mmCIF file of C-alpha atoms and ligand atoms in Angstrom:
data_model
loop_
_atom_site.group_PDB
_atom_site.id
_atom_site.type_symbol
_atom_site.label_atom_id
_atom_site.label_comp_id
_atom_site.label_asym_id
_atom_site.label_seq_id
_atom_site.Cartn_x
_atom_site.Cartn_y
_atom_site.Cartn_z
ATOM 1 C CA UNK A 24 -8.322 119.491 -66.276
ATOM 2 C CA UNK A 25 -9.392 117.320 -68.784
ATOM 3 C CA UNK A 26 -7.189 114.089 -68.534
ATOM 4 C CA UNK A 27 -4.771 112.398 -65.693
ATOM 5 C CA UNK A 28 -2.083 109.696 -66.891
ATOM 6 C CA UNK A 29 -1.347 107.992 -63.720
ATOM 7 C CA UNK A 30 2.109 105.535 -63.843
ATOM 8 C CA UNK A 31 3.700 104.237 -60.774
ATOM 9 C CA UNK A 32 7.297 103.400 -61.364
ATOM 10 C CA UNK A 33 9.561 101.203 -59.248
ATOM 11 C CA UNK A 34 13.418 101.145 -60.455
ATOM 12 C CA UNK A 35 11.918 102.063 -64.015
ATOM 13 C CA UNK A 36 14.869 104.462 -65.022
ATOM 14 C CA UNK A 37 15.533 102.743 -68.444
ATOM 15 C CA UNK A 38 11.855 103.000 -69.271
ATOM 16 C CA UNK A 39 11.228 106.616 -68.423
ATOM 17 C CA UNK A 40 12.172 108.603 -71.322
ATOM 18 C CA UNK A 41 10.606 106.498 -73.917
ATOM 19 C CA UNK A 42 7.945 106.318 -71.656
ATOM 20 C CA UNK A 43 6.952 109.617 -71.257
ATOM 21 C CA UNK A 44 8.177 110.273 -74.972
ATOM 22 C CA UNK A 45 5.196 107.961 -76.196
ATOM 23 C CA UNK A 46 3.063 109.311 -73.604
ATOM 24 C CA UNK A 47 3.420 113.533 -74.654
ATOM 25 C CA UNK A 48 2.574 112.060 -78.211
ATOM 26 C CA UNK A 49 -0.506 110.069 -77.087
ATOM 27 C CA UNK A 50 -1.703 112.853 -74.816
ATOM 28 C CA UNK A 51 -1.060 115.405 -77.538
ATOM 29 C CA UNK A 52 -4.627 116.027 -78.500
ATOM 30 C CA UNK A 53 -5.632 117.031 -75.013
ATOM 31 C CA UNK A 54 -2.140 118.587 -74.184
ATOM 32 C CA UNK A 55 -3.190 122.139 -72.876
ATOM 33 C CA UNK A 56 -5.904 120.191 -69.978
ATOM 34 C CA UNK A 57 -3.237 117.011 -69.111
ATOM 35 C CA UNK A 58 -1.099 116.314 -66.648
ATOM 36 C CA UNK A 59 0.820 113.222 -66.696
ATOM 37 C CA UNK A 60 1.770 111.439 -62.608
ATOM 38 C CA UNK A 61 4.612 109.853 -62.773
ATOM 39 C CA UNK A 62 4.746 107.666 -59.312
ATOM 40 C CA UNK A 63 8.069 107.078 -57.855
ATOM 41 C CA UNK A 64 7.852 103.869 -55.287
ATOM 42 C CA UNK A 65 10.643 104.242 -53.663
ATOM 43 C CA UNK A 66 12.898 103.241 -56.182
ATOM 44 C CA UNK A 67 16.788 102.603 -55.450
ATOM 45 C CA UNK A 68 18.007 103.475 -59.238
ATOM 46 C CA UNK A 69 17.924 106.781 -60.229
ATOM 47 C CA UNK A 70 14.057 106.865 -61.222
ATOM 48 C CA UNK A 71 13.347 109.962 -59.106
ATOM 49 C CA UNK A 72 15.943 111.471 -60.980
ATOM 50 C CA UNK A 73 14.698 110.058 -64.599
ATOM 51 C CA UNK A 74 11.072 111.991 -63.461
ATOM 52 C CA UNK A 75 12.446 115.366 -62.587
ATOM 53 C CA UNK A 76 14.049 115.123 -65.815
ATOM 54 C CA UNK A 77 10.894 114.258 -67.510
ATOM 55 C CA UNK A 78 9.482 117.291 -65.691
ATOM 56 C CA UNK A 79 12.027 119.851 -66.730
ATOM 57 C CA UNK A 80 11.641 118.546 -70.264
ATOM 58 C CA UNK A 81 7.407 118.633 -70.289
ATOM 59 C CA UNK A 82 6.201 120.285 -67.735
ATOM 60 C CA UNK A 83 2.990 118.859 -67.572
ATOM 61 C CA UNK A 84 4.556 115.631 -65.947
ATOM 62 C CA UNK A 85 4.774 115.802 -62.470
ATOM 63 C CA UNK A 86 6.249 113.798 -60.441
ATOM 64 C CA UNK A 87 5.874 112.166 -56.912
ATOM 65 C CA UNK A 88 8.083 110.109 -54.544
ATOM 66 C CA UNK A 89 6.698 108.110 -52.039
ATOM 67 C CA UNK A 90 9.179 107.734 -48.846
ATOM 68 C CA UNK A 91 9.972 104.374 -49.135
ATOM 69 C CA UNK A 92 9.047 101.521 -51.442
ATOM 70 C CA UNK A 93 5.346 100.492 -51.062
ATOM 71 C CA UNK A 94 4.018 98.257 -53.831
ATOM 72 C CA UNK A 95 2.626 98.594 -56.847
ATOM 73 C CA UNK A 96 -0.912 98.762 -55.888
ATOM 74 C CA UNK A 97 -0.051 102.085 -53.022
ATOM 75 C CA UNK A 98 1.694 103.710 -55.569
ATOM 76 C CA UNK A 99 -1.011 103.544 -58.441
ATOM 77 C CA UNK A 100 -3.258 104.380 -55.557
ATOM 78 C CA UNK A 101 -1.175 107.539 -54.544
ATOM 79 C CA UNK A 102 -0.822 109.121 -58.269
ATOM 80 C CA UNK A 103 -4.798 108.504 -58.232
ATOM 81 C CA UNK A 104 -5.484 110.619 -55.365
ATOM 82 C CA UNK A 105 -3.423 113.204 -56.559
ATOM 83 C CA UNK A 106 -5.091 113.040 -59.988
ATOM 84 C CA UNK A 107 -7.360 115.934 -61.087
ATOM 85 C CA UNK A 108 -8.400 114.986 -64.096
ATOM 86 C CA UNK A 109 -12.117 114.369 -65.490
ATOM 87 C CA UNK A 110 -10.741 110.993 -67.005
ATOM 88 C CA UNK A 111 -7.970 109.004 -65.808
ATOM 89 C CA UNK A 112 -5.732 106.780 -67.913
ATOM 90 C CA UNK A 113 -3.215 104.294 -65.584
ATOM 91 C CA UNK A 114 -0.399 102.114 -67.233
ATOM 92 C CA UNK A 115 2.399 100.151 -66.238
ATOM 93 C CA UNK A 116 5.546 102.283 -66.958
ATOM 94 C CA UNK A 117 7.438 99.278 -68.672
ATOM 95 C CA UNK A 118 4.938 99.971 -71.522
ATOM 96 C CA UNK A 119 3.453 96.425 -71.886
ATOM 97 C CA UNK A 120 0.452 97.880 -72.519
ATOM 98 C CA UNK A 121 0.269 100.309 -75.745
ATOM 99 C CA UNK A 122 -0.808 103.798 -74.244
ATOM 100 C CA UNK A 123 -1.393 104.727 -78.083
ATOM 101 C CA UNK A 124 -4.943 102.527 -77.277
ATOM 102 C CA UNK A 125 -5.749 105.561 -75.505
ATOM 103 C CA UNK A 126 -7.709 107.825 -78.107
ATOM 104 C CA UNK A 127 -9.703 104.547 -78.390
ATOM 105 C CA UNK A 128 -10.738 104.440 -74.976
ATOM 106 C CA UNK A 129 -11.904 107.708 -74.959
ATOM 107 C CA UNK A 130 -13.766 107.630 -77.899
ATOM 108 C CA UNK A 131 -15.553 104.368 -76.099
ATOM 109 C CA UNK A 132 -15.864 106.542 -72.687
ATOM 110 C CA UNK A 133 -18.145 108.665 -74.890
ATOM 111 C CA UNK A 134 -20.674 106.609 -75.092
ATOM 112 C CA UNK A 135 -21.301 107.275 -71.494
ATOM 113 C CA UNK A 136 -18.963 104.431 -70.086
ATOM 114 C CA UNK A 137 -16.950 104.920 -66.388
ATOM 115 C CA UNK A 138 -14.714 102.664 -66.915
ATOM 116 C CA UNK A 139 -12.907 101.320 -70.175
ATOM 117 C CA UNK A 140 -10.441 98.583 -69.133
ATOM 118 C CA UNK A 141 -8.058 96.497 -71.836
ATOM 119 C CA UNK A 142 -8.131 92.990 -71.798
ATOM 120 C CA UNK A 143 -5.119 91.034 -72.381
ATOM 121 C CA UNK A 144 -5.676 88.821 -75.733
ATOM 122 C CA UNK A 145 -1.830 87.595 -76.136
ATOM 123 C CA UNK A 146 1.348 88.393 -73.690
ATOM 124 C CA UNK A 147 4.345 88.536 -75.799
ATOM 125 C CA UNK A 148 7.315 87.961 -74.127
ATOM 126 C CA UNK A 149 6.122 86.721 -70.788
ATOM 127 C CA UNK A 150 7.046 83.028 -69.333
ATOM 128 C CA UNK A 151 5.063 80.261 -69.991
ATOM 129 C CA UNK A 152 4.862 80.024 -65.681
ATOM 130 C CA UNK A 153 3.489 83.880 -65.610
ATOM 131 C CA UNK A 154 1.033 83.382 -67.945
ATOM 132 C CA UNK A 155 0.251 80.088 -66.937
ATOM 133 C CA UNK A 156 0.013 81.502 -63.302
ATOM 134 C CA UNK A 157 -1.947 84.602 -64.244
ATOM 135 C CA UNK A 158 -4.117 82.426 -66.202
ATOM 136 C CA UNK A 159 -5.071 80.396 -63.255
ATOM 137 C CA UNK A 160 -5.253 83.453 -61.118
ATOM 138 C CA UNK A 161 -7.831 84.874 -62.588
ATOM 139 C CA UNK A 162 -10.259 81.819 -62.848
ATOM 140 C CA UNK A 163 -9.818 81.089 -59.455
ATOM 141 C CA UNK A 164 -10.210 84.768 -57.809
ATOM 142 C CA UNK A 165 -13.309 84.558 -59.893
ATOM 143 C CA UNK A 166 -14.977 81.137 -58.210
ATOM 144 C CA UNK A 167 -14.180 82.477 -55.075
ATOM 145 C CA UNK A 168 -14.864 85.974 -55.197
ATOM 146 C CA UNK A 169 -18.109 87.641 -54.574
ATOM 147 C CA UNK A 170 -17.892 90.379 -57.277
ATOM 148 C CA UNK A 171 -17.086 89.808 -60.572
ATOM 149 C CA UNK A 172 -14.004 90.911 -61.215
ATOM 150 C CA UNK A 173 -12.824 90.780 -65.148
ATOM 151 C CA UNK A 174 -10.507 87.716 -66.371
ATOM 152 C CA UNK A 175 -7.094 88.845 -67.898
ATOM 153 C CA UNK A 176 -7.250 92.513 -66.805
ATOM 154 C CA UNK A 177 -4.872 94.660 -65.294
ATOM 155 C CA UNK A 178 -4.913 97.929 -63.908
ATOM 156 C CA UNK A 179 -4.603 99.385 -67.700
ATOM 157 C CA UNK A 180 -7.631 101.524 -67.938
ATOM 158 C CA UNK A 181 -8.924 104.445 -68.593
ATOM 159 C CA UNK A 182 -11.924 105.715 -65.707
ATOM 160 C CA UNK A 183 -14.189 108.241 -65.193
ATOM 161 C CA UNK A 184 -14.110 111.107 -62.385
ATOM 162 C CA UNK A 185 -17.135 109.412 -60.528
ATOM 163 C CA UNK A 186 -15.976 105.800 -61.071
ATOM 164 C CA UNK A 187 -12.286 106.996 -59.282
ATOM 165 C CA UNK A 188 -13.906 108.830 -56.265
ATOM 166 C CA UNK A 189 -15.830 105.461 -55.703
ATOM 167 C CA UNK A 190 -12.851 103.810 -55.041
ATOM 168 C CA UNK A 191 -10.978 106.484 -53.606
ATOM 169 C CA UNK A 192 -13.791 105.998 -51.063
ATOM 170 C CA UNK A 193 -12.870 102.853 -50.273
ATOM 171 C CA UNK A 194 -10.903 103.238 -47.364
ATOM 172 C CA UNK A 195 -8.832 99.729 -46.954
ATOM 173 C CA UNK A 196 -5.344 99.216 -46.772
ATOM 174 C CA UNK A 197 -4.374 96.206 -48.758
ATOM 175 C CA UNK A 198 -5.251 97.210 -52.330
ATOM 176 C CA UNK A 199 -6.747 95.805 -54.616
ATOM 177 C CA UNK A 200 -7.372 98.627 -57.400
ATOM 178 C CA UNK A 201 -9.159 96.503 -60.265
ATOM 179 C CA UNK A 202 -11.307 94.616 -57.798
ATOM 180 C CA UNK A 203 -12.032 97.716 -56.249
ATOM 181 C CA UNK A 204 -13.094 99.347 -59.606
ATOM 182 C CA UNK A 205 -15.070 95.926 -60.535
ATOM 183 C CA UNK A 206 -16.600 96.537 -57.126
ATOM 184 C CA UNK A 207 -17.730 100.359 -57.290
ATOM 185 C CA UNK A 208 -19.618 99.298 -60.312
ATOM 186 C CA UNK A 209 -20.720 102.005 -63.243
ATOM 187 C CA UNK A 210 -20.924 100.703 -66.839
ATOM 188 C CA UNK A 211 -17.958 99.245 -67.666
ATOM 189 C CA UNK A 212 -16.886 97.788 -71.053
ATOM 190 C CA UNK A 213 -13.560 95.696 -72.376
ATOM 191 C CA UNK A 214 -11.124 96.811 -75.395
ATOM 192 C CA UNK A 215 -8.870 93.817 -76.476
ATOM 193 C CA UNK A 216 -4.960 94.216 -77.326
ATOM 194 C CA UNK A 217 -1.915 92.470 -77.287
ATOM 195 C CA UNK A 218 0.580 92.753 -74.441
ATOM 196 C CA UNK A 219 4.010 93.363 -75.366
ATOM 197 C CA UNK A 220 6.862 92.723 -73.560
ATOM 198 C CA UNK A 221 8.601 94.581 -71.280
ATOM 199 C CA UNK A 222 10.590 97.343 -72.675
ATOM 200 C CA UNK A 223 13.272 97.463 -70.458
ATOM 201 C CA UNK A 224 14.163 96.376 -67.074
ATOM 202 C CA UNK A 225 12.878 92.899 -65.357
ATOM 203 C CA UNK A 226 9.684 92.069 -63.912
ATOM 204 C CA UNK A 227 8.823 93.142 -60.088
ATOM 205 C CA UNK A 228 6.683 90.522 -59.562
ATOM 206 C CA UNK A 229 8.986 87.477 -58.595
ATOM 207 C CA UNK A 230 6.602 84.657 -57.238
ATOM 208 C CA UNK A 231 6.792 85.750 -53.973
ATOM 209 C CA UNK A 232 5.423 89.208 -54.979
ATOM 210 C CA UNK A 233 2.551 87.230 -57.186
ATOM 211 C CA UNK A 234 1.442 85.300 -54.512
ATOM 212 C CA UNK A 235 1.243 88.032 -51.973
ATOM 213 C CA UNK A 236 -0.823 90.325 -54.510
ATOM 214 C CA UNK A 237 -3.251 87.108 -55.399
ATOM 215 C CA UNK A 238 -3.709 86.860 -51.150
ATOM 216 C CA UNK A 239 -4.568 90.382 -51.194
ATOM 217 C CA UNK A 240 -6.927 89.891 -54.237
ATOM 218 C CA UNK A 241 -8.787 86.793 -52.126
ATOM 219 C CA UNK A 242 -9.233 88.122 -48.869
ATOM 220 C CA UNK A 243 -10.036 91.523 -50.230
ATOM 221 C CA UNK A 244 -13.291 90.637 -52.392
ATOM 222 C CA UNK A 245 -13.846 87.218 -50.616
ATOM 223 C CA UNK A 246 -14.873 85.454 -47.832
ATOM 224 C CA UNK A 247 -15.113 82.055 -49.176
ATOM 225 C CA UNK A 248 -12.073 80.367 -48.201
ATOM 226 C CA UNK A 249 -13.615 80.722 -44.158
ATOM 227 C CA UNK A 250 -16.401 79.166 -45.502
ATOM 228 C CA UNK A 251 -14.062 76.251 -47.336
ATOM 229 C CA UNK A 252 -12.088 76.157 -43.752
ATOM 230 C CA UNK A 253 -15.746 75.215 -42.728
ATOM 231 C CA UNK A 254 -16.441 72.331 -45.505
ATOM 232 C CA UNK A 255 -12.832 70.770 -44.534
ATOM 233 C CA UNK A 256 -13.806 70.564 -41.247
ATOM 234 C CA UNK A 257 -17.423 68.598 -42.233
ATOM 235 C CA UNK A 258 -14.953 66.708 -44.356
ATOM 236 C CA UNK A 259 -12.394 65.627 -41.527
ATOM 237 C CA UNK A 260 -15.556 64.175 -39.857
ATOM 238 C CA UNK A 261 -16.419 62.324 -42.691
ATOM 239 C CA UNK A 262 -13.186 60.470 -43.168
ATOM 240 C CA UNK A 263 -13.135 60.344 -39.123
ATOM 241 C CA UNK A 264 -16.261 57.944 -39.222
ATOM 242 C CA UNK A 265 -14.439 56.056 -42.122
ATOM 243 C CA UNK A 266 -11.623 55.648 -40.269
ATOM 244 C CA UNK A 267 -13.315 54.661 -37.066
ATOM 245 C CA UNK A 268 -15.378 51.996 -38.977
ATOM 246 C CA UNK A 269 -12.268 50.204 -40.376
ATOM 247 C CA UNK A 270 -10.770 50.050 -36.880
ATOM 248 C CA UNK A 271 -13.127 48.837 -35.681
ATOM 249 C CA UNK A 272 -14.149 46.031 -37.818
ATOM 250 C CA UNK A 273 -10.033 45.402 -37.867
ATOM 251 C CA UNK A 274 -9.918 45.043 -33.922
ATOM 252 C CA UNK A 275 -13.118 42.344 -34.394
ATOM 253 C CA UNK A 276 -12.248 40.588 -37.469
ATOM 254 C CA UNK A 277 -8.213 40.451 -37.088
ATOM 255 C CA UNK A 278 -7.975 40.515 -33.047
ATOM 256 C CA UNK A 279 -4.620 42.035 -33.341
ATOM 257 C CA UNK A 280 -4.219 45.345 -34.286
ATOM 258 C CA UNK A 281 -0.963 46.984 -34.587
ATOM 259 C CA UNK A 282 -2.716 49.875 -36.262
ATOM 260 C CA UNK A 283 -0.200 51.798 -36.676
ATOM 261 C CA UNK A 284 -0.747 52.926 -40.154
ATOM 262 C CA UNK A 285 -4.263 54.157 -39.259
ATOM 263 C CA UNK A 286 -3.170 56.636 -36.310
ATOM 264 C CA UNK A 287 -0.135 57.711 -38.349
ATOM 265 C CA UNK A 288 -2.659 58.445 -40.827
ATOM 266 C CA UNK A 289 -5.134 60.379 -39.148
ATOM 267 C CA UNK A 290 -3.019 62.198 -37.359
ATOM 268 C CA UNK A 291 -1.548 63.778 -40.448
ATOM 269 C CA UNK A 292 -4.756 64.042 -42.214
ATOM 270 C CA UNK A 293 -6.337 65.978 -38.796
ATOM 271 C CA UNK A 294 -2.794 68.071 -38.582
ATOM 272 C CA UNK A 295 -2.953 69.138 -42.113
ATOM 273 C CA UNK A 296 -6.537 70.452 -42.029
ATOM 274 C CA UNK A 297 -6.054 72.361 -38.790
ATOM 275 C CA UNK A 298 -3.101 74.069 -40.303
ATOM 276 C CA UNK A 299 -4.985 74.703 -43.024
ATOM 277 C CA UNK A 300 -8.017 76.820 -41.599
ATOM 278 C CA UNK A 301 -5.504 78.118 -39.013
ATOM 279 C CA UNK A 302 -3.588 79.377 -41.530
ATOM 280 C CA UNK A 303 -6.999 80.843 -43.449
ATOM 281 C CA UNK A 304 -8.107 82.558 -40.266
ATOM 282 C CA UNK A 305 -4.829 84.174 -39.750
ATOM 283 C CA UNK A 306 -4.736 85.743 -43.270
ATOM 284 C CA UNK A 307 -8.094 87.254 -42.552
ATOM 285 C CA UNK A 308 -6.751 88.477 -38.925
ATOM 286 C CA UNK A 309 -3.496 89.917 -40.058
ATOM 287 C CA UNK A 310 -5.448 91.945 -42.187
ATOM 288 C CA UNK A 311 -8.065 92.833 -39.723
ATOM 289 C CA UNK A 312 -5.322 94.031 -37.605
ATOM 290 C CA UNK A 313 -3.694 95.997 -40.711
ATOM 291 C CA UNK A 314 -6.921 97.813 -41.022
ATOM 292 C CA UNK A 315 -6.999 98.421 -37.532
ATOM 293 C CA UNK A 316 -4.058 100.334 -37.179
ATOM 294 C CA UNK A 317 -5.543 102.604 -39.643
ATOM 295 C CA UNK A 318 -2.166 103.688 -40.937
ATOM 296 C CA UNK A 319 -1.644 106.329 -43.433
ATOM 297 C CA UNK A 320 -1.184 104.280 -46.807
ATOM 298 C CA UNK A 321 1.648 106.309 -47.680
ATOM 299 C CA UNK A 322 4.087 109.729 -47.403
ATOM 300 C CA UNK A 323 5.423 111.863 -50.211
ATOM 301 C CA UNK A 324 8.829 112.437 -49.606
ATOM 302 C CA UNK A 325 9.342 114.904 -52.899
ATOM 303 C CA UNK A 326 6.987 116.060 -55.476
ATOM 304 C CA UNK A 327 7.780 118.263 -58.603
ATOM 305 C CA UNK A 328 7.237 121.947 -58.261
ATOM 306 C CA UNK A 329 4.911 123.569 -61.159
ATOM 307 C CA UNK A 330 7.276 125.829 -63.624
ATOM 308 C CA UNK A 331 6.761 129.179 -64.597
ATOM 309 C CA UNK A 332 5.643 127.406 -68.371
ATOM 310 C CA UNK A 333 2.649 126.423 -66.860
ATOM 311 C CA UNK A 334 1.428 129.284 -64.566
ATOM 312 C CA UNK A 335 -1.288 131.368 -66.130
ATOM 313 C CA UNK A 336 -1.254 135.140 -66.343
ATOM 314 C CA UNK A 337 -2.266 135.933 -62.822
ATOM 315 C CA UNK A 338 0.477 133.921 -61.564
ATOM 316 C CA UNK A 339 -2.026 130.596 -60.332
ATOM 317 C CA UNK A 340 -0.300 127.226 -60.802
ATOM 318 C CA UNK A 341 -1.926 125.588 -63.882
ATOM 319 C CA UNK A 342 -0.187 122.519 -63.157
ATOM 320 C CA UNK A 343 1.064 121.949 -59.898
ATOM 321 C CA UNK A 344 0.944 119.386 -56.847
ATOM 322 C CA UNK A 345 -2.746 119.580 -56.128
ATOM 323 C CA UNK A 346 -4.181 119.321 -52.365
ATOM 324 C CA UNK A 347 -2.896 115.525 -51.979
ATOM 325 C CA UNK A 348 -5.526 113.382 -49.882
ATOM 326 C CA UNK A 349 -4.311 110.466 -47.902
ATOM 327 C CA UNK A 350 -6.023 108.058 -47.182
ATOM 328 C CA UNK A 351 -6.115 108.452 -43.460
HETATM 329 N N1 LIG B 21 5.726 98.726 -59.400
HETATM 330 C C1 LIG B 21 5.703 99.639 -58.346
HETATM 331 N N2 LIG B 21 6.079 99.211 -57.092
HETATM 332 C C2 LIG B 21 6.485 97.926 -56.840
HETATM 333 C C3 LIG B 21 6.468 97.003 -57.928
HETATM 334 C C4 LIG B 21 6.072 97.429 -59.187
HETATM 335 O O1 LIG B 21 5.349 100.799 -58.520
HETATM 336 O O2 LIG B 21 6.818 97.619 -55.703
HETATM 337 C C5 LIG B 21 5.307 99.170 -60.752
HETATM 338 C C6 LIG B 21 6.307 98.881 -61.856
HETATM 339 O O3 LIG B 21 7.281 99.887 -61.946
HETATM 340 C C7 LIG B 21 5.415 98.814 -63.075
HETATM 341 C C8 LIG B 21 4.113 98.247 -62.522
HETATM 342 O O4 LIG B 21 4.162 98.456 -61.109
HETATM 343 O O5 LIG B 21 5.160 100.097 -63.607
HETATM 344 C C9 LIG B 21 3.919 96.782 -62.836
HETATM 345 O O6 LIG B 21 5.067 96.033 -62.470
HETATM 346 P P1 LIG B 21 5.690 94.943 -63.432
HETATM 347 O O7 LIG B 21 5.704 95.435 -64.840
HETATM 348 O O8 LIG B 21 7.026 94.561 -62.880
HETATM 349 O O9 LIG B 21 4.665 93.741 -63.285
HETATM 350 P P2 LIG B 21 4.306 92.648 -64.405
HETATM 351 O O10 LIG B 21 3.916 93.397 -65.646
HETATM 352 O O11 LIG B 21 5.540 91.842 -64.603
HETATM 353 O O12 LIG B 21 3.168 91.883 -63.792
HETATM 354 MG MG1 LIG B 22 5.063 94.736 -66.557
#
């Protein structure tokens, strides 16, 4: 098999058929050695549905429903283990980014690349707070993160076979899939495009979503903020001597000293940095303990069977649900 589209799909059923319409044309060239994954996460609107119809259309989409919902990054991670192409393309199925890049990509993978990954140049249709928020997201991960992990990037990429069973090798839970592709390393090289809007449906990233995916992204490829927990602490000291000079010199110049202000002061200053690296240390033991447990990341609940279309002459499934790891 020469190429695996991978698209995880959360209460996409308005974007399916166009989806996988623009898809069969962009995978045209390489039709006979494609398959294309359509992820269902669990969705609550008819999605799973939307796939098998997709299936009974073309078979070489297959589908797969995980048993309950499970994020974005599980669900990209899920259509990537069951993946058996040579090269895999993954896209958002709300077609913000232009699958029709694709033939592009690969002619850029054959120059020996593992991973071609589109940049974001302009985002259509996105609020000013996303993009502002993405903006800052990605500057940020960056000073604190140990690997380099590309600015304006999503998970829009096309990778090599080697470059995907690096980071299928990764065993952690919370997911991180570009990181973990910056990470694994290989020659990697950009390809710039606009990002359209959505074409139907509404984003799944509310705030609280965002901020729970840039956590992930932090702890995952960092272990700065401990260290910043440890600055604050050299920092509380500092302001502790400052403090302990002026009430001093207060209690010998003034005599009286209702020094109220001062106590209130550094009480709340002292409260809000031990909350603070409290806080820090339990992000990074929640996820300790998350990794601990070593829980399957996921269970398929459903999965398209292969059609008679695509069985060859001695009867073998050509395209059909291949051996599905979990990561276990
Ligand atoms: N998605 C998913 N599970 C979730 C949330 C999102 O599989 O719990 C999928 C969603 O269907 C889409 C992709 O992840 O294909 C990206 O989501 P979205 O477009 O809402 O994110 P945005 O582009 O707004 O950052
Ligand atoms: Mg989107």
């Amino acid at each position: 098999m020469h190429l695996s589209v991978v698209v995880p799909c959360y209460n996409e059923n308005a974007a399916i058929p166009l989806l996988v319409e623009r898809l069969l044309a962009v995978v045209a060239p390489w039709q006979d050695s494609a398959e294309i994954i359509l992820v269902d996460d669990g969705s609550s609107d008819g999605t799973w549905e939307a796939i098998e119809d997709a299936h009974t259309l073309a078979p070489i989409v297959r589908g797969l429903r995980l048993s309950a919902n499970r994020g974005h990054q599980v669900a990209l991670t899920a259509g990537l283990e069951a993946a058996r192409g040579a090269r895999i393309f993954m896209l958002d199925a709300d077609l913000q980014d232009p699958p029709e890049i694709l033939p592009d990509m690969m002619k850029i993978m054959d120059q020996n690349f593992d991973v071609v990954y589109g940049r974001r140049e302009k985002r259509d249709g996105e609020t000013l707070f996303k993009r502002l928020s993405a903006w800052g997201f990605y500057r940020f991960l960056n000073a604190m993160s140990d690997v380099s992990i590309p600015n304006d990037t999503g998970d829009f990429r096309l990778v090599s076979r080697r470059a995907l069973d690096a980071v299928l090798a990764m065993p952690e839970r919370s997911r991180f899939v570009r990181g973990m592709f910056a990470w694994a390393g290989f020659r990697q090289v950009a390809i710039e495009y606009p990002r359209a809007p959505r074409i139907a449906g509404e984003t799944k990233y509310p705030l609280r979503a965002m901020l729970r995916f840039a956590t992930d992204a932090l702890t995952g490829f960092s272990t700065k903020p401990l260290k910043i927990a440890t600055r604050l602490s050299f920092l509380s000291l500092a302001v502790t001597a400052f403090m302990a000079a002026y009430v001093f010199g207060s209690l010998l110049m003034f005599s009286t000293a209702p020094g109220w202000a001062s106590v209130v002061l550094a009480i709340s200053f002292f409260s809000g940095v031990q909350l603070l690296t409290l806080g820090i240390l339990g992000e990074y033991v929640g996820r300790l303990y998350m990794e601990a447990k070593q829980r399957p990341l996921y269970f398929l609940s459903q999965e398209t069977q292969p059609t008679t279309q695509n069985m060859d002459p001695e009867g073998e499934a050509r395209v059909g649900p291949a051996p599905v790891r979990r990561l276990a």
